[in-house]
Amino acid sequence: RTIHKTNTKIMKDLYLIQITTIFKKELARWSRIWIQTILPSVITMFLYITIFGNFIGERIGEINGLAYIHFIIPGLIIMPIISNSYMNVVGSFYSGRFQKSIEELFVSPLSSHVILIGYVMGGVSRAFVVGFVVYIVSLSFTSIPVHNVFLAIFLTLLVSFLFSILGFINAVYAKSFDDINIIPTFVLTPLTYLGGTFYSIYNLPETWQTVSMFNPIAYMVSAYRYAFIGVEDLNTYGAILLMFILIFMLYSLAIYLLNKGIGVKN
């Protein structure tokens, strides 16, 4: 029994070292070029808050009893969290495929779970940094205390984990650098803008309200808004459940692709 416990501890330590090694590589990669990875999101959000929050917001007035700038800031924070977690993983893993350096991981004694979690943690770390920096920038425009700090952190983890896995799957199937921009351009961006970032979905015509119910990002934006200002359009617990289901499905698919070597071994 003692030998079994010792072997189990050794294996756990080994997995931790393996995951940490990949994570450190990813962390060093995006932090070294922070002008390209962090600064653009900050500038974009600065412009959004300036134009929509201040100039247009003064004409719109209030939504659900809140100043318009307060209403949109949670959505403006989650937007770069989604894009950065996604782009970090899809860009890094596809670059490894393109340069053939990713093959070194597959000839090493690393499990598919270790490889996937290592890359995902890199995307999550970048998303947390960007989200925090954008929130600090928003404080220069208005004071917006966080309604539930722990929920905001938990949701950031779920959202960034989910889109990091999605970015990984895109990187597996991509055949060129152009392919890694298809999903962000034609799927994520429209869903984000139609997800209630700049408005309450209940201000839409009934038909579009129904359509919004099928937009998963609308649930994430609503939950994030509740964590920050205590106002929700859609049920927060339902949003969390949805994210867990999507994470399970996408994680299972990513592991399957890795085990089959799709996009790497063929």
Short mmCIF file of C-alpha atoms in Angstrom, two decimals:
data_model
loop_
_atom_site.label_atom_id
_atom_site.label_comp_id
_atom_site.label_asym_id
_atom_site.label_seq_id
_atom_site.Cartn_x
_atom_site.Cartn_y
_atom_site.Cartn_z
CA ARG A 1 0.00 0.00 0.00
CA THR A 2 2.87 2.35 0.87
CA ILE A 3 4.54 1.64 -2.49
CA HIS A 4 1.24 2.29 -4.28
CA LYS A 5 0.81 5.64 -2.54
CA THR A 6 4.40 6.59 -3.33
CA ASN A 7 3.97 5.71 -7.02
CA THR A 8 0.70 7.67 -7.14
CA LYS A 9 2.39 10.74 -5.65
CA ILE A 10 5.26 10.46 -8.11
CA MET A 11 2.85 10.27 -11.04
CA LYS A 12 0.90 13.30 -9.78
CA ASP A 13 4.12 15.28 -9.37
CA LEU A 14 5.22 14.22 -12.85
CA TYR A 15 1.94 15.34 -14.43
CA LEU A 16 2.18 18.65 -12.58
CA ILE A 17 5.70 19.23 -13.86
CA GLN A 18 4.67 18.40 -17.42
CA ILE A 19 1.65 20.71 -17.38
CA THR A 20 3.63 23.49 -15.70
CA THR A 21 6.37 23.23 -18.32
CA ILE A 22 3.93 23.70 -21.22
CA PHE A 23 2.15 26.47 -19.32
CA LYS A 24 5.40 28.35 -18.66
CA LYS A 25 6.29 28.15 -22.32
CA GLU A 26 2.89 29.57 -23.28
CA LEU A 27 3.08 32.25 -20.60
CA ALA A 28 6.52 33.33 -21.78
CA ARG A 29 5.34 33.36 -25.41
CA TRP A 30 2.44 35.78 -25.01
CA SER A 31 3.93 37.93 -22.24
CA ARG A 32 7.11 38.50 -24.25
CA ILE A 33 5.07 40.16 -27.02
CA TRP A 34 2.59 41.93 -24.75
CA ILE A 35 2.43 44.88 -27.16
CA GLN A 36 0.76 42.54 -29.66
CA THR A 37 -1.22 40.39 -27.22
CA ILE A 38 -2.39 42.74 -24.45
CA LEU A 39 -2.21 46.33 -25.69
CA PRO A 40 -4.57 46.00 -28.71
CA SER A 41 -7.41 44.75 -26.49
CA VAL A 42 -6.88 47.58 -24.05
CA ILE A 43 -6.91 50.20 -26.81
CA THR A 44 -10.02 48.68 -28.39
CA MET A 45 -11.90 48.64 -25.10
CA PHE A 46 -10.77 52.21 -24.40
CA LEU A 47 -12.36 53.29 -27.67
CA TYR A 48 -15.55 51.29 -27.02
CA ILE A 49 -15.99 52.83 -23.58
CA THR A 50 -15.22 56.32 -24.88
CA ILE A 51 -17.58 56.16 -27.85
CA PHE A 52 -20.40 53.94 -26.62
CA GLY A 53 -20.16 54.56 -22.90
CA ASN A 54 -19.70 58.32 -22.92
CA PHE A 55 -20.80 59.86 -26.21
CA ILE A 56 -23.64 57.51 -27.20
CA GLY A 57 -24.47 56.56 -23.62
CA GLU A 58 -25.47 60.10 -22.74
CA ARG A 59 -28.18 59.97 -25.42
CA ILE A 60 -29.40 56.48 -24.53
CA GLY A 61 -29.73 57.25 -20.84
CA GLU A 62 -30.40 54.26 -18.58
CA ILE A 63 -31.05 50.56 -19.13
CA ASN A 64 -32.75 48.60 -16.37
CA GLY A 65 -32.24 51.56 -14.05
CA LEU A 66 -28.49 51.66 -14.64
CA ALA A 67 -26.31 54.19 -16.41
CA TYR A 68 -25.55 52.90 -19.89
CA ILE A 69 -21.79 52.90 -19.29
CA HIS A 70 -22.26 50.66 -16.23
CA PHE A 71 -24.51 48.34 -18.21
CA ILE A 72 -22.04 47.73 -21.06
CA ILE A 73 -18.75 47.47 -19.16
CA PRO A 74 -19.18 43.81 -18.11
CA GLY A 75 -19.80 42.89 -21.74
CA LEU A 76 -16.80 44.93 -22.84
CA ILE A 77 -14.63 43.04 -20.36
CA ILE A 78 -15.81 39.60 -21.44
CA MET A 79 -15.25 40.38 -25.14
CA PRO A 80 -11.43 40.44 -24.93
CA ILE A 81 -11.52 37.50 -22.51
CA ILE A 82 -13.25 35.43 -25.21
CA SER A 83 -11.05 36.61 -28.07
CA ASN A 84 -7.71 36.42 -26.24
CA SER A 85 -8.23 32.97 -24.74
CA TYR A 86 -9.29 31.69 -28.16
CA MET A 87 -6.58 33.37 -30.23
CA ASN A 88 -3.78 32.50 -27.82
CA VAL A 89 -4.33 28.77 -28.16
CA VAL A 90 -5.25 28.63 -31.83
CA GLY A 91 -2.25 30.78 -32.77
CA SER A 92 0.24 28.92 -30.59
CA PHE A 93 -0.80 25.36 -31.43
CA TYR A 94 -1.13 25.99 -35.15
CA SER A 95 2.27 27.71 -35.22
CA GLY A 96 3.70 24.59 -33.61
CA ARG A 97 2.05 22.47 -36.29
CA PHE A 98 3.29 24.77 -39.06
CA GLN A 99 6.87 24.76 -37.75
CA LYS A 100 6.72 21.00 -37.02
CA SER A 101 7.84 21.68 -33.46
CA ILE A 102 4.60 20.25 -32.12
CA GLU A 103 5.80 16.78 -33.14
CA GLU A 104 8.25 16.89 -30.25
CA LEU A 105 5.31 16.77 -27.84
CA PHE A 106 3.85 13.72 -29.54
CA VAL A 107 7.05 11.71 -29.42
CA SER A 108 7.48 12.53 -25.73
CA PRO A 109 5.72 10.53 -22.98
CA LEU A 110 3.04 13.20 -22.50
CA SER A 111 -0.62 12.29 -22.27
CA SER A 112 -3.20 14.05 -24.40
CA HIS A 113 -4.71 15.57 -21.26
CA VAL A 114 -1.37 17.11 -20.25
CA ILE A 115 -0.86 18.67 -23.69
CA LEU A 116 -4.37 20.06 -23.86
CA ILE A 117 -4.45 21.44 -20.30
CA GLY A 118 -1.01 23.01 -20.72
CA TYR A 119 -2.10 24.96 -23.80
CA VAL A 120 -5.48 25.84 -22.28
CA MET A 121 -3.82 27.23 -19.16
CA GLY A 122 -1.78 29.52 -21.38
CA GLY A 123 -4.96 30.89 -22.93
CA VAL A 124 -6.63 31.23 -19.53
CA SER A 125 -3.69 33.17 -18.09
CA ARG A 126 -3.73 35.63 -20.98
CA ALA A 127 -7.51 36.07 -20.65
CA PHE A 128 -7.24 36.83 -16.93
CA VAL A 129 -4.53 39.44 -17.47
CA VAL A 130 -6.41 41.13 -20.31
CA GLY A 131 -9.69 41.09 -18.38
CA PHE A 132 -8.07 42.62 -15.31
CA VAL A 133 -6.28 45.33 -17.31
CA VAL A 134 -9.48 46.24 -19.17
CA TYR A 135 -11.34 46.47 -15.86
CA ILE A 136 -8.66 48.84 -14.50
CA VAL A 137 -8.99 50.95 -17.65
CA SER A 138 -12.77 51.12 -17.15
CA LEU A 139 -12.23 52.57 -13.67
CA SER A 140 -10.70 55.66 -15.29
CA PHE A 141 -14.14 56.36 -16.81
CA THR A 142 -16.47 55.38 -14.00
CA SER A 143 -16.55 53.64 -10.64
CA ILE A 144 -18.06 50.17 -11.01
CA PRO A 145 -17.68 47.98 -7.90
CA VAL A 146 -17.89 44.23 -8.50
CA HIS A 147 -21.16 42.79 -7.17
CA ASN A 148 -19.70 39.29 -6.62
CA VAL A 149 -15.91 39.01 -6.95
CA PHE A 150 -15.75 35.23 -6.59
CA LEU A 151 -18.45 34.72 -9.22
CA ALA A 152 -16.63 37.08 -11.60
CA ILE A 153 -13.39 35.11 -11.18
CA PHE A 154 -15.21 31.79 -11.56
CA LEU A 155 -16.99 32.93 -14.72
CA THR A 156 -13.74 34.27 -16.17
CA LEU A 157 -12.18 30.85 -15.59
CA LEU A 158 -15.09 29.03 -17.24
CA VAL A 159 -15.32 31.36 -20.24
CA SER A 160 -11.57 31.43 -20.90
CA PHE A 161 -11.28 27.65 -20.43
CA LEU A 162 -14.15 27.06 -22.85
CA PHE A 163 -12.84 29.29 -25.62
CA SER A 164 -9.27 28.10 -25.15
CA ILE A 165 -10.44 24.56 -25.91
CA LEU A 166 -12.41 25.84 -28.89
CA GLY A 167 -9.28 27.58 -30.13
CA PHE A 168 -7.34 24.34 -29.75
CA ILE A 169 -9.88 22.44 -31.86
CA ASN A 170 -9.72 25.15 -34.55
CA ALA A 171 -5.91 24.87 -34.55
CA VAL A 172 -6.13 21.11 -35.09
CA TYR A 173 -8.35 21.46 -38.15
CA ALA A 174 -6.72 24.59 -39.62
CA LYS A 175 -4.82 24.05 -42.85
CA SER A 176 -3.41 27.58 -43.13
CA PHE A 177 -3.00 30.72 -41.06
CA ASP A 178 -6.09 32.12 -42.78
CA ASP A 179 -8.17 29.29 -41.30
CA ILE A 180 -7.45 30.33 -37.72
CA ASN A 181 -9.32 33.61 -38.32
CA ILE A 182 -12.48 32.12 -39.81
CA ILE A 183 -14.19 31.22 -36.53
CA PRO A 184 -13.35 34.51 -34.74
CA THR A 185 -14.44 36.59 -37.73
CA PHE A 186 -17.57 34.80 -38.86
CA VAL A 187 -18.77 33.12 -35.65
CA LEU A 188 -17.44 34.63 -32.42
CA THR A 189 -17.65 38.29 -33.39
CA PRO A 190 -21.29 38.17 -34.63
CA LEU A 191 -22.37 36.08 -31.62
CA THR A 192 -20.66 38.52 -29.26
CA TYR A 193 -22.25 41.61 -30.77
CA LEU A 194 -25.64 39.87 -30.85
CA GLY A 195 -25.20 38.56 -27.32
CA GLY A 196 -26.48 41.59 -25.46
CA THR A 197 -23.13 43.29 -24.97
CA PHE A 198 -24.48 46.73 -25.86
CA TYR A 199 -28.15 46.23 -25.04
CA SER A 200 -30.64 44.20 -23.05
CA ILE A 201 -32.05 41.36 -25.13
CA TYR A 202 -35.50 42.22 -23.75
CA ASN A 203 -35.35 45.50 -25.64
CA LEU A 204 -35.35 43.50 -28.88
CA PRO A 205 -38.43 42.50 -30.86
CA GLU A 206 -39.91 39.22 -29.68
CA THR A 207 -38.51 37.28 -32.65
CA TRP A 208 -34.96 38.41 -31.95
CA GLN A 209 -35.40 37.68 -28.25
CA THR A 210 -36.16 34.10 -29.20
CA VAL A 211 -33.11 34.00 -31.47
CA SER A 212 -30.93 35.31 -28.64
CA MET A 213 -31.96 32.36 -26.48
CA PHE A 214 -29.96 30.13 -28.83
CA ASN A 215 -26.83 32.29 -28.56
CA PRO A 216 -24.55 30.79 -25.87
CA ILE A 217 -22.55 34.01 -25.56
CA ALA A 218 -25.74 35.86 -24.54
CA TYR A 219 -25.88 33.64 -21.44
CA MET A 220 -22.22 34.30 -20.65
CA VAL A 221 -22.60 38.07 -21.03
CA SER A 222 -25.70 38.03 -18.82
CA ALA A 223 -23.95 36.00 -16.12
CA TYR A 224 -20.90 38.26 -16.25
CA ARG A 225 -23.14 41.32 -15.99
CA TYR A 226 -24.79 39.83 -12.91
CA ALA A 227 -21.38 39.22 -11.30
CA PHE A 228 -20.43 42.85 -11.83
CA ILE A 229 -23.60 44.88 -11.37
CA GLY A 230 -26.17 42.38 -10.07
CA VAL A 231 -28.42 42.58 -13.16
CA GLU A 232 -29.16 39.61 -15.41
CA ASP A 233 -31.16 39.10 -18.60
CA LEU A 234 -30.88 35.30 -18.47
CA ASN A 235 -30.56 32.89 -15.57
CA THR A 236 -27.00 32.85 -14.25
CA TYR A 237 -27.15 29.27 -12.98
CA GLY A 238 -28.41 28.18 -16.39
CA ALA A 239 -25.46 29.98 -17.98
CA ILE A 240 -22.99 28.18 -15.70
CA LEU A 241 -24.60 24.83 -16.47
CA LEU A 242 -24.43 25.56 -20.18
CA MET A 243 -20.74 26.39 -19.96
CA PHE A 244 -19.98 23.16 -18.06
CA ILE A 245 -21.81 21.15 -20.73
CA LEU A 246 -19.96 22.91 -23.57
CA ILE A 247 -16.62 22.47 -21.80
CA PHE A 248 -17.26 18.75 -21.33
CA MET A 249 -18.24 18.29 -24.98
CA LEU A 250 -15.37 20.33 -26.41
CA TYR A 251 -12.80 18.84 -24.03
CA SER A 252 -13.88 15.32 -25.00
CA LEU A 253 -13.63 16.23 -28.70
CA ALA A 254 -10.17 17.79 -28.25
CA ILE A 255 -8.87 14.69 -26.43
CA TYR A 256 -10.30 12.48 -29.17
CA LEU A 257 -8.54 14.53 -31.85
CA LEU A 258 -5.26 14.38 -29.95
CA ASN A 259 -5.49 10.63 -29.41
CA LYS A 260 -6.21 10.09 -33.09
CA GLY A 261 -3.44 12.45 -34.11
CA ILE A 262 -5.78 14.35 -36.41
CA GLY A 263 -4.09 17.39 -37.90
CA VAL A 264 -0.72 16.28 -36.59
CA LYS A 265 0.01 12.70 -37.61
CA ASN A 266 -1.80 12.86 -40.93
#
